[in-house]
């Protein structure tokens, strides 16, 4: 199963950290500075998530970063993973 969700108010780095806290391991070597929380998918035994971001316009003068997470795994696993991640992501701003 594949579930794609978008979140505003968090960074890719924070999304990867939340996924790591939910049992995943961040793949890859990180960015040029060696930060392991940037770049790469987050994987666990029974799920995988890829994280990307883009700037979106909110009205004529405001832009926000929108982070998209693509979750892949079994339906039963993703139901709780997406709910748990969404709860963390919704309180990121304060």
PDB file of C-alpha atoms in Angstrom:
ATOM      1  CA  UNK A   1       0.000   0.000   0.000  1.00  0.00           C
ATOM      2  CA  UNK A   2       1.131   3.561  -0.695  1.00  0.00           C
ATOM      3  CA  UNK A   3      -0.050   6.696   1.146  1.00  0.00           C
ATOM      4  CA  UNK A   4       1.054  10.223   0.237  1.00  0.00           C
ATOM      5  CA  UNK A   5       0.463  13.089   2.675  1.00  0.00           C
ATOM      6  CA  UNK A   6       1.623  16.702   2.754  1.00  0.00           C
ATOM      7  CA  UNK A   7       2.419  18.757   5.835  1.00  0.00           C
ATOM      8  CA  UNK A   8       3.186  22.431   6.324  1.00  0.00           C
ATOM      9  CA  UNK A   9       5.217  23.918   9.133  1.00  0.00           C
ATOM     10  CA  UNK A  10       7.887  21.219   9.386  1.00  0.00           C
ATOM     11  CA  UNK A  11      11.176  20.693   7.568  1.00  0.00           C
ATOM     12  CA  UNK A  12      12.426  17.586   5.762  1.00  0.00           C
ATOM     13  CA  UNK A  13      14.989  17.161   8.523  1.00  0.00           C
ATOM     14  CA  UNK A  14      12.319  17.216  11.238  1.00  0.00           C
ATOM     15  CA  UNK A  15      10.110  14.813   9.260  1.00  0.00           C
ATOM     16  CA  UNK A  16      13.005  12.349   9.014  1.00  0.00           C
ATOM     17  CA  UNK A  17      13.688  12.707  12.741  1.00  0.00           C
ATOM     18  CA  UNK A  18      10.020  11.989  13.564  1.00  0.00           C
ATOM     19  CA  UNK A  19      10.078   8.926  11.295  1.00  0.00           C
ATOM     20  CA  UNK A  20      13.276   7.779  12.970  1.00  0.00           C
ATOM     21  CA  UNK A  21      11.619   8.199  16.379  1.00  0.00           C
ATOM     22  CA  UNK A  22       8.782   5.985  15.115  1.00  0.00           C
ATOM     23  CA  UNK A  23      11.204   3.119  14.478  1.00  0.00           C
ATOM     24  CA  UNK A  24      12.794   3.920  11.128  1.00  0.00           C
ATOM     25  CA  UNK A  25      16.423   4.227  10.106  1.00  0.00           C
ATOM     26  CA  UNK A  26      17.561   7.064   7.843  1.00  0.00           C
ATOM     27  CA  UNK A  27      19.318   5.711   4.747  1.00  0.00           C
ATOM     28  CA  UNK A  28      22.220   7.382   2.993  1.00  0.00           C
ATOM     29  CA  UNK A  29      25.211   9.378   4.115  1.00  0.00           C
ATOM     30  CA  UNK A  30      23.432  12.666   4.753  1.00  0.00           C
ATOM     31  CA  UNK A  31      24.228  15.988   3.174  1.00  0.00           C
ATOM     32  CA  UNK A  32      27.573  17.546   2.257  1.00  0.00           C
ATOM     33  CA  UNK A  33      28.148  18.534   5.891  1.00  0.00           C
ATOM     34  CA  UNK A  34      27.569  14.959   7.018  1.00  0.00           C
ATOM     35  CA  UNK A  35      24.203  15.573   8.681  1.00  0.00           C
ATOM     36  CA  UNK A  36      22.562  12.124   8.830  1.00  0.00           C
ATOM     37  CA  UNK A  37      19.051  13.584   9.065  1.00  0.00           C
ATOM     38  CA  UNK A  38      19.112  15.094   5.585  1.00  0.00           C
ATOM     39  CA  UNK A  39      18.694  13.132   2.401  1.00  0.00           C
ATOM     40  CA  UNK A  40      17.684   9.518   2.048  1.00  0.00           C
ATOM     41  CA  UNK A  41      14.561   7.520   2.728  1.00  0.00           C
ATOM     42  CA  UNK A  42      13.584   6.304   6.178  1.00  0.00           C
ATOM     43  CA  UNK A  43      13.098   2.536   6.416  1.00  0.00           C
ATOM     44  CA  UNK A  44      11.915   0.002   8.984  1.00  0.00           C
ATOM     45  CA  UNK A  45      11.273  -3.731   8.780  1.00  0.00           C
ATOM     46  CA  UNK A  46       7.698  -3.306   7.571  1.00  0.00           C
ATOM     47  CA  UNK A  47       7.528   0.198   6.091  1.00  0.00           C
ATOM     48  CA  UNK A  48       9.443   2.783   4.067  1.00  0.00           C
ATOM     49  CA  UNK A  49       8.966   6.549   3.752  1.00  0.00           C
ATOM     50  CA  UNK A  50      10.418   9.072   1.328  1.00  0.00           C
ATOM     51  CA  UNK A  51      10.443  12.770   2.157  1.00  0.00           C
ATOM     52  CA  UNK A  52      10.516  15.747  -0.218  1.00  0.00           C
ATOM     53  CA  UNK A  53       9.645  19.421   0.015  1.00  0.00           C
ATOM     54  CA  UNK A  54       8.711  22.418  -2.078  1.00  0.00           C
ATOM     55  CA  UNK A  55       7.823  26.066  -1.518  1.00  0.00           C
ATOM     56  CA  UNK A  56       4.127  26.842  -1.907  1.00  0.00           C
ATOM     57  CA  UNK A  57       2.441  30.226  -2.176  1.00  0.00           C
ATOM     58  CA  UNK A  58      -0.135  31.141   0.428  1.00  0.00           C
ATOM     59  CA  UNK A  59      -1.741  34.286  -0.847  1.00  0.00           C
ATOM     60  CA  UNK A  60       0.114  36.918  -2.846  1.00  0.00           C
ATOM     61  CA  UNK A  61       3.069  37.474  -0.521  1.00  0.00           C
ATOM     62  CA  UNK A  62       3.567  34.471   1.772  1.00  0.00           C
ATOM     63  CA  UNK A  63       5.379  31.231   0.967  1.00  0.00           C
ATOM     64  CA  UNK A  64       5.633  28.144   3.132  1.00  0.00           C
ATOM     65  CA  UNK A  65       7.580  24.925   2.914  1.00  0.00           C
ATOM     66  CA  UNK A  66       5.311  21.968   2.243  1.00  0.00           C
ATOM     67  CA  UNK A  67       6.817  18.584   3.074  1.00  0.00           C
ATOM     68  CA  UNK A  68       5.418  15.521   1.311  1.00  0.00           C
ATOM     69  CA  UNK A  69       5.896  12.085   2.831  1.00  0.00           C
ATOM     70  CA  UNK A  70       5.222   8.959   0.783  1.00  0.00           C
ATOM     71  CA  UNK A  71       4.619   5.996   3.085  1.00  0.00           C
ATOM     72  CA  UNK A  72       4.841   2.428   1.739  1.00  0.00           C
ATOM     73  CA  UNK A  73       4.002  -0.797   3.570  1.00  0.00           C
ATOM     74  CA  UNK A  74       1.150  -3.024   4.682  1.00  0.00           C
ATOM     75  CA  UNK A  75      -2.181  -1.309   5.312  1.00  0.00           C
ATOM     76  CA  UNK A  76      -2.363  -2.253   9.003  1.00  0.00           C
ATOM     77  CA  UNK A  77       1.140  -0.904   9.609  1.00  0.00           C
ATOM     78  CA  UNK A  78       0.568   2.319   7.689  1.00  0.00           C
ATOM     79  CA  UNK A  79      -2.713   3.111   9.446  1.00  0.00           C
ATOM     80  CA  UNK A  80      -0.975   3.564  12.794  1.00  0.00           C
ATOM     81  CA  UNK A  81       2.291   4.949  11.355  1.00  0.00           C
ATOM     82  CA  UNK A  82       0.584   7.716   9.372  1.00  0.00           C
ATOM     83  CA  UNK A  83      -1.631   8.613  12.346  1.00  0.00           C
ATOM     84  CA  UNK A  84       1.334   8.734  14.747  1.00  0.00           C
ATOM     85  CA  UNK A  85       3.461  10.744  12.319  1.00  0.00           C
ATOM     86  CA  UNK A  86       0.615  13.169  11.591  1.00  0.00           C
ATOM     87  CA  UNK A  87       0.126  13.799  15.298  1.00  0.00           C
ATOM     88  CA  UNK A  88       3.827  14.656  15.685  1.00  0.00           C
ATOM     89  CA  UNK A  89       3.826  16.827  12.550  1.00  0.00           C
ATOM     90  CA  UNK A  90       0.732  18.786  13.587  1.00  0.00           C
ATOM     91  CA  UNK A  91       2.307  19.958  16.830  1.00  0.00           C
ATOM     92  CA  UNK A  92       5.693  20.833  15.305  1.00  0.00           C
ATOM     93  CA  UNK A  93       5.007  24.542  15.155  1.00  0.00           C
ATOM     94  CA  UNK A  94       4.310  25.017  18.814  1.00  0.00           C
TER      95      UNK A  94
END
